[in-house]
Amino acid sequence: MIALREVGKTFHLGDTAVHALRDVTLAVREGDLLAIMGPSGSGKSTLMNIIGCLDLPDHGRYVLEGVDVRRLTESEQASIRNRRIGFVFQGFNLIARTPALENVELPLVYAGVARRERRRLATEALESVGLGDRLDHQPSELSGGQQQRVAIARAIVTDPALLLADEPTGALDSVSTASVLELFSELNAQGRTVVLITHEEEVSRYAKRVVRLHDGRVVSDERRTGA
Amino acid sequence: MIALREVGKTFHLGDTAVHALRDVTLAVREGDLLAIMGPSGSGKSTLMNIIGCLDLPDHGRYVLEGVDVRRLTESEQASIRNRRIGFVFQGFNLIARTPALENVELPLVYAGVARRERRRLATEALESVGLGDRLDHQPSELSGGQQQRVAIARAIVTDPALLLADEPTGALDSVSTASVLELFSELNAQGRTVVLITHEEEVSRYAKRVVRLHDGRVVSDERRTGA
Ligand SMILES: Nc1ncnc2c1ncn2[C@@H]1O[C@H](COP(=O)(O)OP(=O)(O)OP(=O)(O)O)[C@@H](O)[C@H]1O
Ligand SMILES: Nc1ncnc2c1ncn2[C@@H]1O[C@H](COP(=O)(O)OP(=O)(O)OP(=O)(O)O)[C@@H](O)[C@H]1O
Ligand SMILES: [Mg+2]
Ligand SMILES: [Mg+2]
């Protein structure tokens, strides 16, 4: 489903170059449940942005469902993102001054879903993360963990084929963390591909495979047996 | 140093009321190293905002260093915050499009510190959190964990009497986490009062005392022996 080959990404700031990713070769099969781990600054979020077509590699190739993403137009990339991928961003990226329910409906708006059905699906998604009583709260009226759960609800509301989640339980206590990871396992059991970025071993335990990054390179890639 | 008595805080949204804090009685001595724990939505950040004079209680009293905060004017509250308290916010709250170094210098600007000395202290603070090579990066050019470390450097740069940190290691790997907590322990050993909000037991282990919140109330308050 996902095939990255010798992918590199370099950021330029004035005359210094930051090699965020170097020579990353990674294949993810449909239905995989993958954890990407590594120290702060090792390139995990950069890798997720490339996988999710939010950014393009400077070197190497990225083939997504058989198509080289460099061949896609901007609007084709946007269309893939909106209809096939659910994102949980490290910073949540909720829309300010907009209630939780509307934030979660947003991907359904892009997908052209009718208002009543959007409302129903978004409400269900928020209930599944324990926020049924916070539908009308705006992000600034929610705790950190509640904002993160709104971001999670938004990522799963379109029932995406590929779920990319960057530190999805970072702001959550252990009870909410377990319940969110159960939710992801369930999506995966239904055939969805799930990629989780995390620095917590507790979270990686839900994964079937763990890829570790260090300084922009893959340093280990282990499939777990009996996971 | 800090004395909260039967403090309550209620948020009103339309006609529903959210009781974020109820009847919180808490005293913190100078030099204490306190961890505040509790589930998502239990009132931890709200409590920190009140302790840091960013918000006022609706009920009860808050006496900070012998003064009832309701007697302080807006500018007196601002002055206490700027000169005596260092904050690490759950959302980091860095200034966009502004380099890390300038973000960290900001509290020193308020304190009237001269330019050359500000530059020196801010550089030192950033080096102490491992970001000596990221001084000119803006927040959008930094990883999640790097942004969090900039927020930490900013909180400690004025060497504050009281350090309030909301989930200060949430985005950090275990190596950076340990190094940040060592830094806080060191500040505490020098006599600074440190209050950490966390949902991670690993972090609470550095504390001398653990206060647990649930639904806006204090449900336990334990001093650790031999910590
Ligand atoms: N401005 C606001 N308006 C309305 N409700 C609010 C507001 N701020 C916070 N709340 C509510 O108050 C409660 C406590 O919020 P708080 O941010 O203190 O929780 P927390 O313990 O820090 O949670 P977390 O661990 O998720 O960060 C939550 O239920 C939240 O929805
Ligand atoms: N827009 C940018 N401009 C310059 N450098 C950048 C930019 N974005 C990221 N970087 C740098 O690239 C490196 C990798 O960043 P990335 O966000 O992928 O790390 P990460 O593994 O997600 O870290 P964390 O665990 O702290 O979130 C970091 O050293 C960062 O400073
Ligand atoms: Mg990241
Ligand atoms: Mg909070």
Short mmCIF file of C-alpha atoms and ligand atoms in Angstrom, two decimals:
data_model
loop_
_atom_site.label_atom_id
_atom_site.label_comp_id
_atom_site.label_asym_id
_atom_site.label_seq_id
_atom_site.Cartn_x
_atom_site.Cartn_y
_atom_site.Cartn_z
CA MET A 1 0.00 0.00 0.00
CA ILE A 2 2.82 2.37 0.97
CA ALA A 3 6.29 2.05 -0.52
CA LEU A 4 9.01 4.57 0.31
CA ARG A 5 12.36 4.03 -1.36
CA GLU A 6 15.50 5.86 -0.24
CA VAL A 7 13.41 8.86 0.70
CA GLY A 8 15.25 11.97 1.87
CA LYS A 9 13.97 15.31 3.14
CA THR A 10 16.14 18.32 3.86
CA PHE A 11 15.03 21.63 5.35
CA HIS A 12 17.06 24.72 4.49
CA LEU A 13 17.34 27.61 6.93
CA GLY A 14 19.59 30.34 5.64
CA ASP A 15 22.74 28.40 4.77
CA THR A 16 22.33 25.49 7.17
CA ALA A 17 20.67 22.29 6.03
CA VAL A 18 18.73 20.04 8.39
CA HIS A 19 18.58 16.48 7.08
CA ALA A 20 15.27 15.49 8.64
CA LEU A 21 15.12 12.20 6.71
CA ARG A 22 17.92 10.30 4.96
CA ASP A 23 17.60 7.17 2.82
CA VAL A 24 14.36 5.93 4.33
CA THR A 25 13.16 2.71 2.74
CA LEU A 26 9.89 1.44 4.17
CA ALA A 27 6.99 -0.66 2.90
CA VAL A 28 3.64 -0.84 4.69
CA ARG A 29 1.10 -3.50 3.70
CA GLU A 30 -2.62 -2.97 3.80
CA GLY A 31 -3.94 -3.86 7.23
CA ASP A 32 -0.61 -3.31 8.98
CA LEU A 33 -0.53 -1.76 12.47
CA LEU A 34 2.78 0.01 12.66
CA ALA A 35 4.44 2.06 15.43
CA ILE A 36 7.14 4.56 14.43
CA MET A 37 9.41 5.39 17.34
CA GLY A 38 12.53 7.43 17.93
CA PRO A 39 14.01 10.35 19.87
CA SER A 40 12.74 13.91 19.66
CA GLY A 41 13.85 15.41 16.35
CA SER A 42 14.56 12.06 14.68
CA GLY A 43 12.18 12.71 11.75
CA LYS A 44 8.94 10.94 12.77
CA SER A 45 6.52 13.79 12.02
CA THR A 46 8.37 14.60 8.80
CA LEU A 47 7.98 10.97 7.74
CA MET A 48 4.27 11.04 8.56
CA ASN A 49 3.78 14.21 6.51
CA ILE A 50 5.35 12.51 3.50
CA ILE A 51 3.31 9.32 3.96
CA GLY A 52 0.17 11.45 4.22
CA CYS A 53 0.99 13.48 1.08
CA LEU A 54 1.30 16.70 3.07
CA ASP A 55 4.88 17.06 1.89
CA LEU A 56 7.03 15.67 -0.92
CA PRO A 57 10.41 13.96 -0.60
CA ASP A 58 13.50 15.78 -1.93
CA HIS A 59 15.13 12.46 -2.86
CA GLY A 60 13.84 8.96 -3.46
CA ARG A 61 10.38 7.73 -4.39
CA TYR A 62 7.05 7.38 -2.66
CA VAL A 63 4.51 5.05 -4.23
CA LEU A 64 1.06 5.09 -2.62
CA GLU A 65 -1.42 2.44 -3.74
CA GLY A 66 0.55 1.94 -6.92
CA VAL A 67 0.88 5.62 -7.89
CA ASP A 68 4.12 7.64 -7.66
CA VAL A 69 2.95 10.68 -5.70
CA ARG A 70 5.13 13.02 -7.75
CA ARG A 71 2.81 12.28 -10.69
CA LEU A 72 -0.22 13.53 -8.77
CA THR A 73 -1.51 17.09 -9.12
CA GLU A 74 -2.15 19.19 -6.01
CA SER A 75 -5.86 18.50 -6.20
CA GLU A 76 -5.33 14.75 -6.68
CA GLN A 77 -3.13 14.72 -3.56
CA ALA A 78 -5.79 16.67 -1.66
CA SER A 79 -8.45 14.25 -2.83
CA ILE A 80 -6.45 11.22 -1.62
CA ARG A 81 -5.89 12.88 1.73
CA ASN A 82 -9.52 13.80 2.22
CA ARG A 83 -11.09 10.52 1.19
CA ARG A 84 -8.59 7.86 2.14
CA ILE A 85 -6.50 9.12 5.04
CA GLY A 86 -7.37 10.17 8.59
CA PHE A 87 -4.82 12.36 10.41
CA VAL A 88 -4.19 12.97 14.09
CA PHE A 89 -1.61 15.76 14.17
CA GLN A 90 0.93 16.21 16.96
CA GLY A 91 -0.47 19.70 17.62
CA PHE A 92 -4.12 18.61 17.13
CA ASN A 93 -4.70 21.38 14.53
CA LEU A 94 -8.31 22.02 15.54
CA ILE A 95 -10.10 25.06 14.17
CA ALA A 96 -10.37 27.74 16.84
CA ARG A 97 -13.72 29.33 17.70
CA THR A 98 -15.47 26.30 16.16
CA PRO A 99 -17.35 23.75 18.27
CA ALA A 100 -16.02 20.21 18.63
CA LEU A 101 -18.89 18.77 16.58
CA GLU A 102 -18.16 20.99 13.60
CA ASN A 103 -14.44 20.29 13.84
CA VAL A 104 -15.19 16.57 13.59
CA GLU A 105 -17.68 17.05 10.71
CA LEU A 106 -15.09 18.78 8.56
CA PRO A 107 -13.70 15.72 6.70
CA LEU A 108 -17.31 14.68 5.98
CA VAL A 109 -18.00 18.12 4.49
CA TYR A 110 -15.09 17.59 2.09
CA ALA A 111 -16.42 14.14 1.27
CA GLY A 112 -19.78 15.67 0.34
CA VAL A 113 -21.79 13.93 3.05
CA ALA A 114 -25.26 15.37 3.76
CA ARG A 115 -25.78 17.47 6.85
CA ARG A 116 -27.93 15.09 8.87
CA GLU A 117 -25.65 12.12 8.23
CA ARG A 118 -22.57 14.27 9.07
CA ARG A 119 -24.10 15.29 12.37
CA ARG A 120 -24.87 11.65 13.21
CA LEU A 121 -21.42 10.29 12.32
CA ALA A 122 -19.58 13.14 14.05
CA THR A 123 -21.67 12.72 17.21
CA GLU A 124 -20.94 8.99 17.21
CA ALA A 125 -17.20 9.59 16.77
CA LEU A 126 -17.14 12.06 19.68
CA GLU A 127 -19.11 9.65 21.86
CA SER A 128 -16.62 6.88 21.04
CA VAL A 129 -13.84 9.01 22.61
CA GLY A 130 -15.93 9.95 25.65
CA LEU A 131 -16.83 13.49 24.59
CA GLY A 132 -20.57 13.13 24.04
CA ASP A 133 -21.13 15.91 26.58
CA ARG A 134 -18.68 18.35 24.98
CA LEU A 135 -20.08 18.64 21.42
CA ASP A 136 -20.57 22.39 21.55
CA HIS A 137 -17.33 23.31 23.32
CA GLN A 138 -14.72 25.20 21.31
CA PRO A 139 -11.07 24.11 21.52
CA SER A 140 -10.25 26.86 24.03
CA GLU A 141 -13.04 25.54 26.25
CA LEU A 142 -11.59 22.05 26.34
CA SER A 143 -8.77 20.51 28.34
CA GLY A 144 -5.60 19.38 26.53
CA GLY A 145 -6.66 15.74 26.57
CA GLN A 146 -10.15 16.63 25.37
CA GLN A 147 -8.73 18.59 22.42
CA GLN A 148 -6.61 15.59 21.52
CA ARG A 149 -9.65 13.34 21.61
CA VAL A 150 -11.56 15.74 19.30
CA ALA A 151 -8.63 15.42 16.87
CA ILE A 152 -8.89 11.63 17.13
CA ALA A 153 -12.64 11.65 16.53
CA ARG A 154 -12.07 13.81 13.44
CA ALA A 155 -9.44 11.38 12.13
CA ILE A 156 -11.73 8.35 12.35
CA VAL A 157 -15.06 9.89 11.34
CA THR A 158 -14.67 9.06 7.61
CA ASP A 159 -13.65 5.49 8.47
CA PRO A 160 -10.42 6.00 6.50
CA ALA A 161 -8.43 3.24 4.76
CA LEU A 162 -5.23 4.67 6.27
CA LEU A 163 -5.00 6.26 9.72
CA LEU A 164 -1.89 8.30 10.52
CA ALA A 165 -1.64 9.38 14.15
CA ASP A 166 1.20 11.48 15.57
CA GLU A 167 1.49 10.92 19.34
CA PRO A 168 -2.31 10.37 19.57
CA THR A 169 -2.31 9.70 23.31
CA GLY A 170 0.37 12.15 24.47
CA ALA A 171 -2.06 14.28 26.49
CA LEU A 172 -4.19 11.40 27.78
CA ASP A 173 -4.25 9.59 31.10
CA SER A 174 -3.86 5.82 31.06
CA VAL A 175 -7.60 5.07 30.98
CA SER A 176 -8.27 7.31 27.95
CA THR A 177 -5.04 6.04 26.32
CA ALA A 178 -6.13 2.41 26.58
CA SER A 179 -9.58 3.22 25.25
CA VAL A 180 -8.19 5.15 22.24
CA LEU A 181 -5.72 2.35 21.42
CA GLU A 182 -8.55 -0.18 21.64
CA LEU A 183 -10.44 1.95 19.11
CA PHE A 184 -7.44 1.93 16.75
CA SER A 185 -6.98 -1.83 17.15
CA GLU A 186 -10.62 -2.29 16.27
CA LEU A 187 -10.27 -0.17 13.11
CA ASN A 188 -7.21 -2.24 12.22
CA ALA A 189 -9.10 -5.49 12.83
CA GLN A 190 -11.64 -4.25 10.26
CA GLY A 191 -8.82 -4.01 7.72
CA ARG A 192 -7.71 -0.37 8.12
CA THR A 193 -4.00 0.37 7.95
CA VAL A 194 -2.85 2.20 11.08
CA VAL A 195 0.46 4.04 11.52
CA LEU A 196 1.13 5.44 15.00
CA ILE A 197 4.00 7.71 15.92
CA THR A 198 4.87 7.39 19.56
CA HIS A 199 7.71 7.64 22.03
CA GLU A 200 5.90 5.49 24.60
CA GLU A 201 6.58 1.74 24.79
CA GLU A 202 3.08 1.29 26.28
CA VAL A 203 1.57 2.51 23.01
CA SER A 204 3.93 0.52 20.80
CA ARG A 205 2.70 -2.65 22.51
CA TYR A 206 -0.54 -2.39 20.50
CA ALA A 207 1.44 -2.47 17.26
CA LYS A 208 2.23 -5.53 15.17
CA ARG A 209 5.44 -3.97 13.92
CA VAL A 210 7.84 -1.31 15.27
CA VAL A 211 10.07 0.88 13.09
CA ARG A 212 12.67 2.97 14.92
CA LEU A 213 14.15 6.19 13.56
CA HIS A 214 17.35 7.90 14.66
CA ASP A 215 18.71 11.07 13.05
CA GLY A 216 16.43 10.68 10.04
CA ARG A 217 17.34 7.04 9.33
CA VAL A 218 15.55 3.75 9.98
CA VAL A 219 17.69 1.88 12.51
CA SER A 220 15.41 -1.08 13.15
CA ASP A 221 12.23 -2.62 11.76
CA GLU A 222 10.78 -5.46 13.81
CA ARG A 223 7.63 -7.43 13.26
CA ARG A 224 6.29 -8.77 16.53
CA THR A 225 5.29 -12.37 16.75
CA GLY A 226 2.11 -13.22 18.59
CA ALA A 227 1.10 -9.55 18.76
CA MET B 1 3.93 30.35 49.84
CA ILE B 2 0.70 29.24 48.13
CA ALA B 3 -2.53 28.81 50.08
CA LEU B 4 -5.76 27.90 48.29
CA ARG B 5 -8.84 27.57 50.48
CA GLU B 6 -12.05 26.01 49.21
CA VAL B 7 -11.33 27.30 45.74
CA GLY B 8 -13.99 26.75 43.10
CA LYS B 9 -14.05 27.56 39.38
CA THR B 10 -17.05 27.19 37.13
CA PHE B 11 -17.17 27.75 33.37
CA HIS B 12 -20.49 28.75 31.84
CA LEU B 13 -21.38 27.76 28.30
CA GLY B 14 -24.84 28.89 27.36
CA ASP B 15 -26.93 27.46 30.22
CA THR B 16 -24.68 24.55 31.18
CA ALA B 17 -22.14 24.98 33.93
CA VAL B 18 -18.88 23.04 34.00
CA HIS B 19 -17.51 22.79 37.54
CA ALA B 20 -13.82 22.61 36.66
CA LEU B 21 -12.73 22.95 40.32
CA ARG B 22 -14.75 22.42 43.49
CA ASP B 23 -13.66 23.08 47.07
CA VAL B 24 -9.93 22.81 46.44
CA THR B 25 -7.88 23.38 49.58
CA LEU B 26 -4.14 23.17 49.01
CA ALA B 27 -1.05 24.66 50.63
CA VAL B 28 2.37 24.62 48.99
CA ARG B 29 5.46 25.51 51.00
CA GLU B 30 8.46 27.28 49.54
CA GLY B 31 10.87 24.74 48.12
CA ASP B 32 8.22 22.07 47.61
CA LEU B 33 8.35 19.80 44.55
CA LEU B 34 4.78 18.86 43.86
CA ALA B 35 3.15 16.70 41.18
CA ILE B 36 -0.53 17.28 40.37
CA MET B 37 -2.11 14.24 38.75
CA GLY B 38 -5.54 13.17 37.60
CA PRO B 39 -7.59 12.08 34.60
CA SER B 40 -8.13 14.17 31.49
CA GLY B 41 -10.58 16.97 32.31
CA SER B 42 -10.15 16.69 36.08
CA GLY B 43 -9.14 20.37 36.49
CA LYS B 44 -5.32 20.29 36.54
CA SER B 45 -4.68 23.06 34.00
CA THR B 46 -7.47 25.17 35.52
CA LEU B 47 -5.79 24.79 38.92
CA MET B 48 -2.43 25.80 37.47
CA ASN B 49 -3.94 28.90 35.85
CA ILE B 50 -5.30 29.99 39.23
CA ILE B 51 -2.02 29.29 41.05
CA GLY B 52 -0.18 31.29 38.37
CA CYS B 53 -2.62 34.25 38.61
CA LEU B 54 -3.77 33.75 35.02
CA ASP B 55 -7.31 33.27 36.28
CA LEU B 56 -9.27 34.06 39.43
CA PRO B 57 -11.34 31.63 41.52
CA ASP B 58 -15.15 32.05 41.54
CA HIS B 59 -15.32 30.82 45.15
CA GLY B 60 -12.82 30.53 47.98
CA ARG B 61 -9.54 32.33 48.57
CA TYR B 62 -6.08 32.25 47.08
CA VAL B 63 -3.27 33.73 49.12
CA LEU B 64 0.09 33.98 47.35
CA GLU B 65 3.11 34.95 49.45
CA GLY B 66 0.82 36.48 52.07
CA VAL B 67 -1.34 38.52 49.68
CA ASP B 68 -4.96 37.69 48.75
CA VAL B 69 -4.80 37.80 44.94
CA ARG B 70 -8.24 39.41 44.70
CA ARG B 71 -6.66 42.53 46.25
CA LEU B 72 -4.11 42.79 43.43
CA THR B 73 -4.66 45.02 40.42
CA GLU B 74 -4.25 43.59 36.90
CA SER B 75 -0.81 45.11 36.61
CA GLU B 76 0.27 43.81 40.03
CA GLN B 77 -0.80 40.32 38.97
CA ALA B 78 1.12 40.70 35.72
CA SER B 79 4.17 41.88 37.60
CA ILE B 80 4.11 38.86 39.95
CA ARG B 81 3.76 36.53 36.98
CA ASN B 82 6.60 38.09 35.05
CA ARG B 83 9.11 38.34 37.84
CA ARG B 84 8.39 35.44 40.14
CA ILE B 85 6.79 32.66 38.10
CA GLY B 86 7.98 30.58 35.17
CA PHE B 87 5.29 28.82 33.09
CA VAL B 88 5.43 25.80 30.82
CA PHE B 89 2.00 25.67 29.19
CA GLN B 90 0.34 22.47 27.99
CA GLY B 91 0.18 23.91 24.47
CA PHE B 92 3.66 25.49 24.68
CA ASN B 93 2.28 28.94 23.64
CA LEU B 94 5.35 29.95 21.66
CA ILE B 95 5.20 33.04 19.46
CA ALA B 96 4.94 32.03 15.81
CA ARG B 97 7.34 33.41 13.21
CA THR B 98 9.79 34.28 16.01
CA PRO B 99 13.07 32.40 16.49
CA ALA B 100 13.56 30.14 19.51
CA LEU B 101 16.15 32.50 21.01
CA GLU B 102 13.77 35.46 20.97
CA ASN B 103 10.95 33.36 22.37
CA VAL B 104 13.18 32.46 25.31
CA GLU B 105 14.36 36.06 25.81
CA LEU B 106 10.81 37.35 26.21
CA PRO B 107 10.50 37.06 30.03
CA LEU B 108 13.87 38.82 30.32
CA VAL B 109 12.57 41.67 28.15
CA TYR B 110 9.68 42.13 30.59
CA ALA B 111 12.15 42.05 33.47
CA GLY B 112 14.13 44.89 31.87
CA VAL B 113 17.31 42.86 31.32
CA ALA B 114 19.83 44.39 28.89
CA ARG B 115 20.15 42.93 25.41
CA ARG B 116 23.58 41.33 25.72
CA GLU B 117 22.75 39.67 29.05
CA ARG B 118 19.37 38.47 27.67
CA ARG B 119 21.09 36.88 24.71
CA ARG B 120 23.58 35.11 27.01
CA LEU B 121 20.97 33.79 29.48
CA ALA B 122 18.57 32.68 26.73
CA THR B 123 21.37 30.88 24.87
CA GLU B 124 22.38 29.11 28.07
CA ALA B 125 18.80 28.06 28.79
CA LEU B 126 18.40 26.63 25.28
CA GLU B 127 21.72 24.79 25.58
CA SER B 128 20.59 23.29 28.88
CA VAL B 129 17.67 21.62 27.06
CA GLY B 130 19.83 20.45 24.16
CA LEU B 131 18.77 23.07 21.60
CA GLY B 132 22.00 25.03 21.23
CA ASP B 133 21.90 24.28 17.48
CA ARG B 134 18.30 25.46 17.00
CA LEU B 135 18.49 29.06 18.27
CA ASP B 136 17.28 30.62 15.03
CA HIS B 137 14.55 28.11 14.19
CA GLN B 138 10.96 29.33 14.40
CA PRO B 139 8.35 27.13 16.10
CA SER B 140 7.06 25.80 12.76
CA GLU B 141 10.61 24.71 11.95
CA LEU B 142 10.93 22.65 15.11
CA SER B 143 9.70 19.19 16.03
CA GLY B 144 7.00 18.81 18.72
CA GLY B 145 9.52 17.85 21.36
CA GLN B 146 11.84 20.71 20.37
CA GLN B 147 8.99 23.23 20.71
CA GLN B 148 8.25 21.86 24.16
CA ARG B 149 11.89 22.27 25.14
CA VAL B 150 11.88 25.89 23.94
CA ALA B 151 8.87 26.46 26.23
CA ILE B 152 10.83 24.89 29.09
CA ALA B 153 13.89 27.04 28.42
CA ARG B 154 11.67 30.14 28.45
CA ALA B 155 10.13 29.09 31.78
CA ILE B 156 13.50 28.75 33.53
CA VAL B 157 15.43 31.63 31.96
CA THR B 158 14.50 34.16 34.70
CA ASP B 159 15.42 31.63 37.39
CA PRO B 160 11.91 32.01 38.86
CA ALA B 161 10.96 31.46 42.50
CA LEU B 162 7.97 29.38 41.40
CA LEU B 163 7.96 27.10 38.36
CA LEU B 164 4.58 25.87 37.07
CA ALA B 165 4.82 23.23 34.35
CA ASP B 166 1.82 21.65 32.63
CA GLU B 167 2.78 18.26 31.16
CA PRO B 168 6.35 19.52 30.53
CA THR B 169 7.62 16.22 29.08
CA GLY B 170 4.52 15.06 27.19
CA ALA B 171 6.19 15.33 23.78
CA LEU B 172 9.63 14.11 24.88
CA ASP B 173 11.34 10.75 24.57
CA SER B 174 12.64 9.15 27.76
CA VAL B 175 16.16 10.56 27.44
CA SER B 176 14.97 14.18 27.06
CA THR B 177 12.36 13.58 29.77
CA ALA B 178 14.95 12.44 32.29
CA SER B 179 17.22 15.37 31.45
CA VAL B 180 14.40 17.93 31.84
CA LEU B 181 13.31 16.42 35.16
CA GLU B 182 16.92 16.52 36.38
CA LEU B 183 16.94 20.22 35.49
CA PHE B 184 13.75 20.80 37.52
CA SER B 185 15.14 18.82 40.48
CA GLU B 186 18.24 20.96 40.38
CA LEU B 187 16.19 24.19 40.42
CA ASN B 188 14.24 22.76 43.33
CA ALA B 189 17.45 21.83 45.17
CA GLN B 190 18.44 25.51 44.87
CA GLY B 191 15.25 26.43 46.74
CA ARG B 192 12.79 27.03 43.86
CA THR B 193 9.23 25.82 44.30
CA VAL B 194 8.23 23.48 41.46
CA VAL B 195 4.69 22.38 40.59
CA LEU B 196 4.39 19.81 37.81
CA ILE B 197 1.17 18.67 36.23
CA THR B 198 1.49 15.23 34.79
CA HIS B 199 -0.43 12.08 34.03
CA GLU B 200 2.75 9.96 33.95
CA GLU B 201 3.87 8.03 37.03
CA GLU B 202 7.46 8.22 35.73
CA VAL B 203 7.38 12.00 36.07
CA SER B 204 5.66 11.98 39.46
CA ARG B 205 8.55 9.91 40.82
CA TYR B 206 10.72 13.06 40.83
CA ALA B 207 8.19 14.78 43.11
CA LYS B 208 8.33 14.95 46.90
CA ARG B 209 4.57 15.14 47.11
CA VAL B 210 1.69 14.02 44.86
CA VAL B 211 -1.77 15.65 44.80
CA ARG B 212 -4.45 13.82 42.83
CA LEU B 213 -7.52 15.51 41.32
CA HIS B 214 -10.72 13.88 40.18
CA ASP B 215 -13.71 15.79 38.82
CA GLY B 216 -12.37 19.10 40.13
CA ARG B 217 -11.71 17.87 43.67
CA VAL B 218 -8.56 16.87 45.54
CA VAL B 219 -8.90 13.14 46.28
CA SER B 220 -5.47 12.49 47.75
CA ASP B 221 -2.42 14.42 48.90
CA GLU B 222 0.61 12.31 49.75
CA ARG B 223 4.04 13.36 50.84
CA ARG B 224 6.63 10.78 49.85
CA THR B 225 9.16 9.68 52.37
CA GLY B 226 12.73 9.28 51.24
CA ALA B 227 12.03 10.97 47.90
N1 LIG C 1 -12.88 28.02 28.98
C1 LIG C 1 -13.62 26.93 29.30
N2 LIG C 1 -14.96 26.93 29.08
C2 LIG C 1 -15.70 25.84 29.40
N3 LIG C 1 -15.23 24.72 29.95
C3 LIG C 1 -13.90 24.65 30.18
C4 LIG C 1 -13.02 25.75 29.87
N4 LIG C 1 -11.76 25.39 30.19
C5 LIG C 1 -11.83 24.14 30.70
N5 LIG C 1 -13.12 23.69 30.68
C6 LIG C 1 -13.60 22.41 31.19
O1 LIG C 1 -13.13 22.29 32.55
C7 LIG C 1 -12.71 20.94 32.81
C8 LIG C 1 -11.29 20.95 33.36
O2 LIG C 1 -10.39 21.38 32.37
P1 LIG C 1 -8.82 21.33 32.58
O3 LIG C 1 -8.21 21.91 31.35
O4 LIG C 1 -8.45 21.97 33.87
O5 LIG C 1 -8.53 19.76 32.71
P2 LIG C 1 -7.14 18.98 32.80
O6 LIG C 1 -7.14 18.20 34.06
O7 LIG C 1 -6.01 19.91 32.57
O8 LIG C 1 -7.23 17.94 31.61
P3 LIG C 1 -6.09 17.38 30.60
O9 LIG C 1 -5.33 16.36 31.37
O10 LIG C 1 -6.92 16.77 29.51
O11 LIG C 1 -5.25 18.53 30.14
C9 LIG C 1 -12.84 20.16 31.50
O12 LIG C 1 -13.97 19.32 31.60
C10 LIG C 1 -13.04 21.22 30.42
O13 LIG C 1 -13.98 20.79 29.43
N1 LIG C 2 10.09 23.42 8.56
C1 LIG C 2 11.29 23.05 9.09
N2 LIG C 2 12.39 23.82 8.87
C2 LIG C 2 13.58 23.46 9.40
N3 LIG C 2 13.81 22.37 10.13
C3 LIG C 2 12.74 21.58 10.39
C4 LIG C 2 11.43 21.87 9.91
N4 LIG C 2 10.58 20.91 10.34
C5 LIG C 2 11.33 20.05 11.07
N5 LIG C 2 12.63 20.44 11.10
C6 LIG C 2 13.76 19.76 11.75
O1 LIG C 2 13.75 18.40 11.25
C7 LIG C 2 14.05 17.50 12.32
C8 LIG C 2 12.99 16.43 12.39
O2 LIG C 2 11.77 16.99 12.79
P1 LIG C 2 10.49 16.09 13.11
O3 LIG C 2 9.38 17.06 13.44
O4 LIG C 2 10.21 15.14 12.01
O5 LIG C 2 10.95 15.27 14.40
P2 LIG C 2 10.12 14.27 15.33
O6 LIG C 2 10.79 12.96 15.30
O7 LIG C 2 8.68 14.32 14.99
O8 LIG C 2 10.34 14.88 16.77
P3 LIG C 2 9.35 14.97 18.06
O9 LIG C 2 9.36 13.62 18.67
O10 LIG C 2 10.07 15.99 18.91
O11 LIG C 2 8.02 15.42 17.60
C9 LIG C 2 14.16 18.31 13.60
O12 LIG C 2 15.54 18.40 13.93
C10 LIG C 2 13.60 19.69 13.25
O13 LIG C 2 14.32 20.74 13.88
MG MG C 3 7.01 15.03 15.96
MG MG C 4 -4.63 20.14 31.04
#
